[in-house]
XYZ file of C-alpha atoms in Angstrom:
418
model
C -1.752 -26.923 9.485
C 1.350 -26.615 11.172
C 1.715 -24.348 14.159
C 5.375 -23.172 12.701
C 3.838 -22.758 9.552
C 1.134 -19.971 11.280
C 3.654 -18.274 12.576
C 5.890 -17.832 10.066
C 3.153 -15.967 7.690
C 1.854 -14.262 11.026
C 5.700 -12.611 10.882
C 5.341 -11.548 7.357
C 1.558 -10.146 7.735
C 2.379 -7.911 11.127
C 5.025 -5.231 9.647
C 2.221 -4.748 6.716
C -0.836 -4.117 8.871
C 1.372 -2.032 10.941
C 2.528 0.639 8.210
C -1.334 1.300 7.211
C -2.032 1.710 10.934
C 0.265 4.097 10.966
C 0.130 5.686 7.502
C -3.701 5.568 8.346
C -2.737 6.847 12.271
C -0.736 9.931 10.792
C -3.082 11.034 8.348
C -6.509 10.734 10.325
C -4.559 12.840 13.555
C -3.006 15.693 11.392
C -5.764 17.924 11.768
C -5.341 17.592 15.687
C -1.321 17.427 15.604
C -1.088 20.081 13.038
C -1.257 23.283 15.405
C 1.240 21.135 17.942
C 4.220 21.000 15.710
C 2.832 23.948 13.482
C 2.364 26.323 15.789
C 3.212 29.632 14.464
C 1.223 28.945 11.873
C -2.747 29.443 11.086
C -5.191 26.629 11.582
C -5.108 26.304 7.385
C -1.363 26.890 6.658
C -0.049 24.385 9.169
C -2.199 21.671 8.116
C -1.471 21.952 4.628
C 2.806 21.938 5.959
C 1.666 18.901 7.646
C -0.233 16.987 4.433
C 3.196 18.176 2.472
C 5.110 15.746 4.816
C 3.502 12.982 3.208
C 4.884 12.968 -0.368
C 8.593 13.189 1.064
C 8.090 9.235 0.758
C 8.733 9.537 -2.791
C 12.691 10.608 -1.847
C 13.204 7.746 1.016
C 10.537 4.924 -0.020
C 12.498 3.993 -3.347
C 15.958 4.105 -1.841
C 14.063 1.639 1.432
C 13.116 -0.536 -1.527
C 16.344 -0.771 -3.231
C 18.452 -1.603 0.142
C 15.707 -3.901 1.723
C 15.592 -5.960 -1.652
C 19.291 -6.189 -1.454
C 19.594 -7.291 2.105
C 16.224 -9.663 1.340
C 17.978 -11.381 -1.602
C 21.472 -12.033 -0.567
C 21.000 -12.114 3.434
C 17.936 -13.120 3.620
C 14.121 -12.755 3.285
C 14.043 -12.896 7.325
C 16.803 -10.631 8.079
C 15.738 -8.050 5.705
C 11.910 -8.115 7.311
C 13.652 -8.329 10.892
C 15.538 -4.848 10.261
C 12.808 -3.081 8.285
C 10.253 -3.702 11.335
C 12.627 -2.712 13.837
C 13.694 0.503 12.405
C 9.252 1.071 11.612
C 9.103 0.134 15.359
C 11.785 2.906 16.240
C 10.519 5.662 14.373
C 6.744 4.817 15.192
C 7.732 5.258 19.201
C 9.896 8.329 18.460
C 6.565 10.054 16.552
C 5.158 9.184 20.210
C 7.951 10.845 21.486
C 8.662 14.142 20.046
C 9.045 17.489 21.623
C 6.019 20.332 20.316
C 6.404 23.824 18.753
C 6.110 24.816 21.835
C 8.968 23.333 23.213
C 11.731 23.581 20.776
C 10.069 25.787 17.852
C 10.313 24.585 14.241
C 12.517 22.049 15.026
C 9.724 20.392 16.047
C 8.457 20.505 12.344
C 11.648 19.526 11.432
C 11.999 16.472 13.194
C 8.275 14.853 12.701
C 9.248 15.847 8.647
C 12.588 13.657 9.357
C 10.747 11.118 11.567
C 8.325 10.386 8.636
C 10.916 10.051 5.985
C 12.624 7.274 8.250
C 9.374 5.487 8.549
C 8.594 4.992 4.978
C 12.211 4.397 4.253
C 11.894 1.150 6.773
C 8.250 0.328 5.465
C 9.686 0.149 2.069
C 10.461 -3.386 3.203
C 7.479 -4.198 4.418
C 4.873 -4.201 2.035
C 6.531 -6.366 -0.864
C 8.890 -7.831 1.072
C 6.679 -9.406 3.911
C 3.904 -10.477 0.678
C 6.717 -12.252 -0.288
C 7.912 -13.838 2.272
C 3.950 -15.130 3.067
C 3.417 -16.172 0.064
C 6.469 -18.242 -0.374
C 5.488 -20.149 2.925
C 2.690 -21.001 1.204
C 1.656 -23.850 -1.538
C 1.627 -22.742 -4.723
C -2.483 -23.201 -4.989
C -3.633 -21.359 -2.549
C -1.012 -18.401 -3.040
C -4.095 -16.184 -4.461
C -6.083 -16.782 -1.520
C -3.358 -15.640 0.756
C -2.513 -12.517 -1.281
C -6.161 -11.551 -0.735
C -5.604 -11.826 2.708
C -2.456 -10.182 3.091
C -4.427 -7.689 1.347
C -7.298 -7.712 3.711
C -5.046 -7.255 6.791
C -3.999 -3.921 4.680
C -7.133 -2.563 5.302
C -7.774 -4.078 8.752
C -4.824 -1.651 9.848
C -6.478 1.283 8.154
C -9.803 0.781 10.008
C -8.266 -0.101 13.292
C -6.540 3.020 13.456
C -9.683 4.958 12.064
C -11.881 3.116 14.493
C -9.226 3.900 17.366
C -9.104 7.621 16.172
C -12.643 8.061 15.842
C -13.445 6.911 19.841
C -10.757 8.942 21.175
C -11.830 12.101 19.181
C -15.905 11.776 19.925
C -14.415 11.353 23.925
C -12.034 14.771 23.377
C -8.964 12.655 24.512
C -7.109 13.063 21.026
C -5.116 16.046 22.354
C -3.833 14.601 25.309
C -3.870 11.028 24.387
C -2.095 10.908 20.740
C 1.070 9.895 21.861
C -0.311 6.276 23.068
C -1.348 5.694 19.630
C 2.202 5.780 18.210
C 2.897 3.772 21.080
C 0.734 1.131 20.551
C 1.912 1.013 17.292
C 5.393 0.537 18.461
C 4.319 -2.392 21.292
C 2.671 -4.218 18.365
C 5.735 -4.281 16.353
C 8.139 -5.576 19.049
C 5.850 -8.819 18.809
C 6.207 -9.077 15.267
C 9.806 -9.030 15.815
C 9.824 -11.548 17.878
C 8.068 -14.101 15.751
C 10.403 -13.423 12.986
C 13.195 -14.223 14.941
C 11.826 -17.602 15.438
C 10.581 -17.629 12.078
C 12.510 -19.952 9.076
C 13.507 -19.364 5.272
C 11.466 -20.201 3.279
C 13.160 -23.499 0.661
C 12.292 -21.252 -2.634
C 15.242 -18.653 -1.172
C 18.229 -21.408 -1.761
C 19.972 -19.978 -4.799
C 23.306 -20.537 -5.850
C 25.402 -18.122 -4.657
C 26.878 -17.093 -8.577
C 23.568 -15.806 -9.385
C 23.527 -13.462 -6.830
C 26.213 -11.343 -8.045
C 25.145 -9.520 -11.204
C 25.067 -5.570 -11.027
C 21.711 -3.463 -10.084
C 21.570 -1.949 -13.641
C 22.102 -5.652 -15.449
C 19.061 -6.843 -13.314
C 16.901 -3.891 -14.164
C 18.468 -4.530 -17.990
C 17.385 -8.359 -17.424
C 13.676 -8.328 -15.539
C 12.772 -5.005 -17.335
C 9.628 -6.529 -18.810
C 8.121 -7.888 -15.188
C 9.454 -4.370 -13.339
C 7.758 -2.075 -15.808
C 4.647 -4.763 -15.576
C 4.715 -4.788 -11.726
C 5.295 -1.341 -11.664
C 1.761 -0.086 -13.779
C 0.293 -3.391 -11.839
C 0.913 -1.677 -8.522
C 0.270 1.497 -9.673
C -3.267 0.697 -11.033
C -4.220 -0.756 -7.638
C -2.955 2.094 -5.429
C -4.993 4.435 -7.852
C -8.418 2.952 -7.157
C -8.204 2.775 -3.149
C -6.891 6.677 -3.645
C -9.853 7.247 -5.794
C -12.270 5.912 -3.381
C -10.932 6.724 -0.017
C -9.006 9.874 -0.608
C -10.141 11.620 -3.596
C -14.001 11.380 -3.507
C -14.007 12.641 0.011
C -13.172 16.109 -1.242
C -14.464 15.970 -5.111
C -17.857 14.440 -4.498
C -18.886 18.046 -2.874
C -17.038 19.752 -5.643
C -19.784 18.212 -7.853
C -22.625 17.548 -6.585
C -24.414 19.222 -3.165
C -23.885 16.219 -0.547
C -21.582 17.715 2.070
C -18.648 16.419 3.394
C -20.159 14.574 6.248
C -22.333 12.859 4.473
C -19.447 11.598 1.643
C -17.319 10.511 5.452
C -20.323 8.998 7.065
C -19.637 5.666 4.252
C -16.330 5.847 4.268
C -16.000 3.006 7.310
C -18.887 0.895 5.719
C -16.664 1.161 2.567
C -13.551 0.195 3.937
C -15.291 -3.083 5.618
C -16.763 -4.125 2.511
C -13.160 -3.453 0.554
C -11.534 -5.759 3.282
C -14.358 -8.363 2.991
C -14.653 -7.927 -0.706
C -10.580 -9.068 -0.653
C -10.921 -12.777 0.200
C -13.950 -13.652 -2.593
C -11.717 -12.187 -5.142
C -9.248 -14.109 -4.050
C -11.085 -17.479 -3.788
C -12.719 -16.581 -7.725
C -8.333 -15.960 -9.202
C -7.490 -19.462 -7.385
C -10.619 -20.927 -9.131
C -10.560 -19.010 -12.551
C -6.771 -18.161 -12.619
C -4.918 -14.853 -11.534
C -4.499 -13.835 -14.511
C -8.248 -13.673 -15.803
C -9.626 -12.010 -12.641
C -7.114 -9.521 -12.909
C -7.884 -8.592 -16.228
C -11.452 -8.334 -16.001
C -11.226 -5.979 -13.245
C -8.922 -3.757 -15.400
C -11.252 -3.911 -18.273
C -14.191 -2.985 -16.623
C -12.557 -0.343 -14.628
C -11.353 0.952 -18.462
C -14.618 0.549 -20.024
C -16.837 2.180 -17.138
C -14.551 4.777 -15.405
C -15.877 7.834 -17.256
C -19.314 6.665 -17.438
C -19.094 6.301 -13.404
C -17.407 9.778 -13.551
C -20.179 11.478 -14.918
C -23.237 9.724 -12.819
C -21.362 11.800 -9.886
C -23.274 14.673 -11.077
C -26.623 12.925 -9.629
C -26.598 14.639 -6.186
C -28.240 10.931 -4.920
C -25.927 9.421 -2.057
C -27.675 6.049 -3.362
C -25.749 7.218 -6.790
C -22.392 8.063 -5.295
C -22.370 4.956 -3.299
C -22.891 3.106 -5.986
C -20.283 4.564 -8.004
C -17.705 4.145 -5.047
C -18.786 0.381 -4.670
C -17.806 -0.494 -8.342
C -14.867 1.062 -8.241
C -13.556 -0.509 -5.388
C -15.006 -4.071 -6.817
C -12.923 -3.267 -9.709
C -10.023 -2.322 -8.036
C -10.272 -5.470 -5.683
C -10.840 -8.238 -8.322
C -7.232 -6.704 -9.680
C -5.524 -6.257 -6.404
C -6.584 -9.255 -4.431
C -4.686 -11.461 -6.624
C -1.549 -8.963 -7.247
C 1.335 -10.423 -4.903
C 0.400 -13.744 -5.932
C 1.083 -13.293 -9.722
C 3.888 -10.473 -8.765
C 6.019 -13.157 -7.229
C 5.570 -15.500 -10.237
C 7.417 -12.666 -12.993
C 10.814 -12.865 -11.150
C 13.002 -16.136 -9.774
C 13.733 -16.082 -5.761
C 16.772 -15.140 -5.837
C 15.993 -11.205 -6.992
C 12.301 -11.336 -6.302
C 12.600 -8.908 -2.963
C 14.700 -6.511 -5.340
C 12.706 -5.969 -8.346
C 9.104 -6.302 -6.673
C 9.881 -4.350 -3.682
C 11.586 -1.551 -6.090
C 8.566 -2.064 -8.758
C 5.801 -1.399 -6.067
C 7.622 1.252 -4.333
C 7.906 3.419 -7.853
C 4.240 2.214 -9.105
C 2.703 3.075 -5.804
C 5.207 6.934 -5.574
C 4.814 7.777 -9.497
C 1.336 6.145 -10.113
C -0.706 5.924 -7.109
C 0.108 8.650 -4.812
C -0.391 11.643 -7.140
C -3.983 10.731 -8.238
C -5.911 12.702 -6.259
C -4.162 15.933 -7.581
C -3.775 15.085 -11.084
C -7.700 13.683 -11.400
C -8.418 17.379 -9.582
C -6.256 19.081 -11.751
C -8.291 17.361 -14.649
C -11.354 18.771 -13.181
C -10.146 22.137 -12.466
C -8.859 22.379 -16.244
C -12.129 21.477 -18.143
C -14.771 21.881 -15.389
C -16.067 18.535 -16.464
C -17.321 15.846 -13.583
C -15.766 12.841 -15.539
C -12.189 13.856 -16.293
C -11.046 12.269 -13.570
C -12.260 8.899 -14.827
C -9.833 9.454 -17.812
C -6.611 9.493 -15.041
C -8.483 5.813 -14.088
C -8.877 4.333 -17.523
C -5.134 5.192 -18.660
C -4.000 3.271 -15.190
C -6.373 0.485 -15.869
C -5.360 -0.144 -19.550
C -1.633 -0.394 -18.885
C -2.222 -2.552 -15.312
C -4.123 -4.557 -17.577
C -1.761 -4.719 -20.692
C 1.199 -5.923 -18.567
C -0.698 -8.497 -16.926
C -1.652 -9.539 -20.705
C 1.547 -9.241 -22.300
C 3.547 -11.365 -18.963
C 1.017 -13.983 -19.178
C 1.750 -14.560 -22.910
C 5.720 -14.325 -22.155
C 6.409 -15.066 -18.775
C 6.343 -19.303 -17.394
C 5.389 -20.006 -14.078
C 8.441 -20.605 -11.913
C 9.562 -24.706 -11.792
C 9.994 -23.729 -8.077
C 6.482 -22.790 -7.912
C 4.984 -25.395 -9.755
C 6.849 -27.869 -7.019
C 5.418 -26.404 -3.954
């Protein structure tokens, strides 16, 4: 292969692994940063304020998406990804960087709240816009392959920083050594930076420039069909990591009578077998077709989620295991696949737009509440599989759209070419 060609798609994959090193980073050192920024608070009460910096994404991650797509489709794919690592690589080094409670008093609060809503405005970019950008330096038949991989390296962030968080805590250097880990994330992103510089435009991004013009609302008027589609599509696949890696960790001991150490003690096997899982999934949609794979993983995440659900209430590890694996299997045989058939629904010249926007409400509207609606569900009827009703609903419309584009959508001329 050609070196150039390496480096290009290393320069889309490095702002994505970054964000879920440090989405991962943030969340797995709250409970040790909590009382540092929260400190007139109790233990309890400053690290819920911390966890209720999270969903502020939802005010800053759409509005990323929207400005990022525009930059990405009339400047550039490589401009937009230049500016939306550099401003992650910024506000990663200033979370290193911030003065405690005990310096300043709640402005410190105030400022990590601000310095997170800065970093998922600039990783709005990142996610859809660097899939994009690898995937259209890439030949058309192995574009599910590479989305599985781009998908893999999602998770390879996620248990770098768990691996990185879980050393430093069992040598008690988390409290004096949390800083570093911000700025490590930082150092890694200046290298990234770098290789986009060098990196070129991909030849699908040439557009006339007449088509360029049409206002936001015609767009959304014109690709409504794929953006709803991409939107339940991304939604679907943020639900089942949620359900797997965030939700079960505190439900599974609502349920049954495994503790909580014993539902964390998988959780890293888990994630390795997600991230390995990625790449068969997407060998099996470049062999079978996108489309198919997808579809069977939403129909058998429809057809088996309350059934799964309600073999929680077996208090067997063996059972809960079991019940996390097929979920994720699910999950992956939809997701692996998913930037490769996202890019396909819209032409170049407004695919950063729509996807990035699509994802960006799917993930804020879909995926991020799941874990308190699905425990809302629970609390409500004090029945185990309630929650699998909050996964069949996402699974059936993921699965739908996917359905319903394949019979109306065309594969792009410009993809067929490559």
């Amino acid at each position: 292969m050609n070196p150039r060609l390496y480096r290009d798609r290393f320069a889309g994959i490095i702002g994505n692994f970054l964000e879920h090193y440090d989405k991962a980073l943030f969340g797995l050192l709250a409970p040790f940063i909590a009382p540092l920024f929260f400190g007139g608070e109790d233990p309890v009460t400053a690290l819920i304020l911390i966890y209720s910096i999270l969903p502020l994404g939802f005010i800053t991650r759409p509005l990323g998406s929207l400005i990022f797509g525009w930059i990405g489709d009339h400047l550039g794919r490589r401009q937009a990804l230049f500016f939306s690592l550099t401003g992650m690589a910024i506000t990663t080094v200033t979370l290193g960087c911030l003065p405690l409670y005990k310096d300043i008093g709640p402005w410190s609060s105030f400022s990590l709240a601000l310095c997170r809503m800065f970093q998922d405005f600039f990783a709005a970019g990142e996610t859809s816009g660097g899939a994009i950008f690898v995937l259209e330096h890439t030949p058309f038949a192995k574009r599910s392959i590479m989305s599985s991989y781009y998908g893999a390296l999602t998770i390879g962030g996620i248990l770098l920083a768990s691996g990185i968080v879980t050393l430093m805590s069992s040598q008690s250097l988390i409290e004096e050594g949390w800083r570093y880990l911000f700025w490590t994330g930082g150092a890694t992103a200046i290298i990234g930076i770098i290789f986009r510089l060098q990196s070129s435009t991909p030849i699908e991004t040439i557009e006339t420039p007449k088509m360029r013009d049409a206002p936001f609302f015609s767009l959304l008027k014109l690709y409504s069909k794929p953006f709803f589609g991409i939107l339940f599509a991304s939604g679907f696949s943020y639900t089942t990591y949620s359900l797997s890696f965030t939700l079960m960790n505190g439900f599974i001991p609502l349920v049954t009578l495994l503790s909580k150490t014993q539902v964390m003690q998988v959780n890293t096997l888990l994630l390795v077998y997600d991230m390995l899982c990625l790449p068969v999934m997407g060998y099996l949609a470049s062999r079978f077709g996108k489309e198919k794979i997808m579809i069977a993983g939403a129909i058998c995440s429809a057809l088996f989620a309350i059934p799964m659900f309600y073999l929680l209430r077996s208090a067997s590890l063996g059972m809960v295991v079991a019940v996390r694996l097929a979920i994720i299997s699910f999950g992956v045989a939809f997701s692996a696949p998913y930037y490769a058939w996202a890019i396909e629904r819209v032409p170049p010249r407004h695919r950063y737009l729509i996807l990035s926007l699509a994802g960006a409400f799917g993930s804020q509207l879909i995926g991020m509440p799941t874990s308190a609606i699905c425990l809302w569900l629970y609390q409500t009827s004090e029945w185990s599989w309630t929650p699998g009703l909050y996964l069949q609903a996402t699974s059936i419309m993921a699965g739908l759209s996917v359905f319903l584009l394949m019979r109306k959508e065309k594969i792009l001329p410009c993809d067929q070419s490559r």
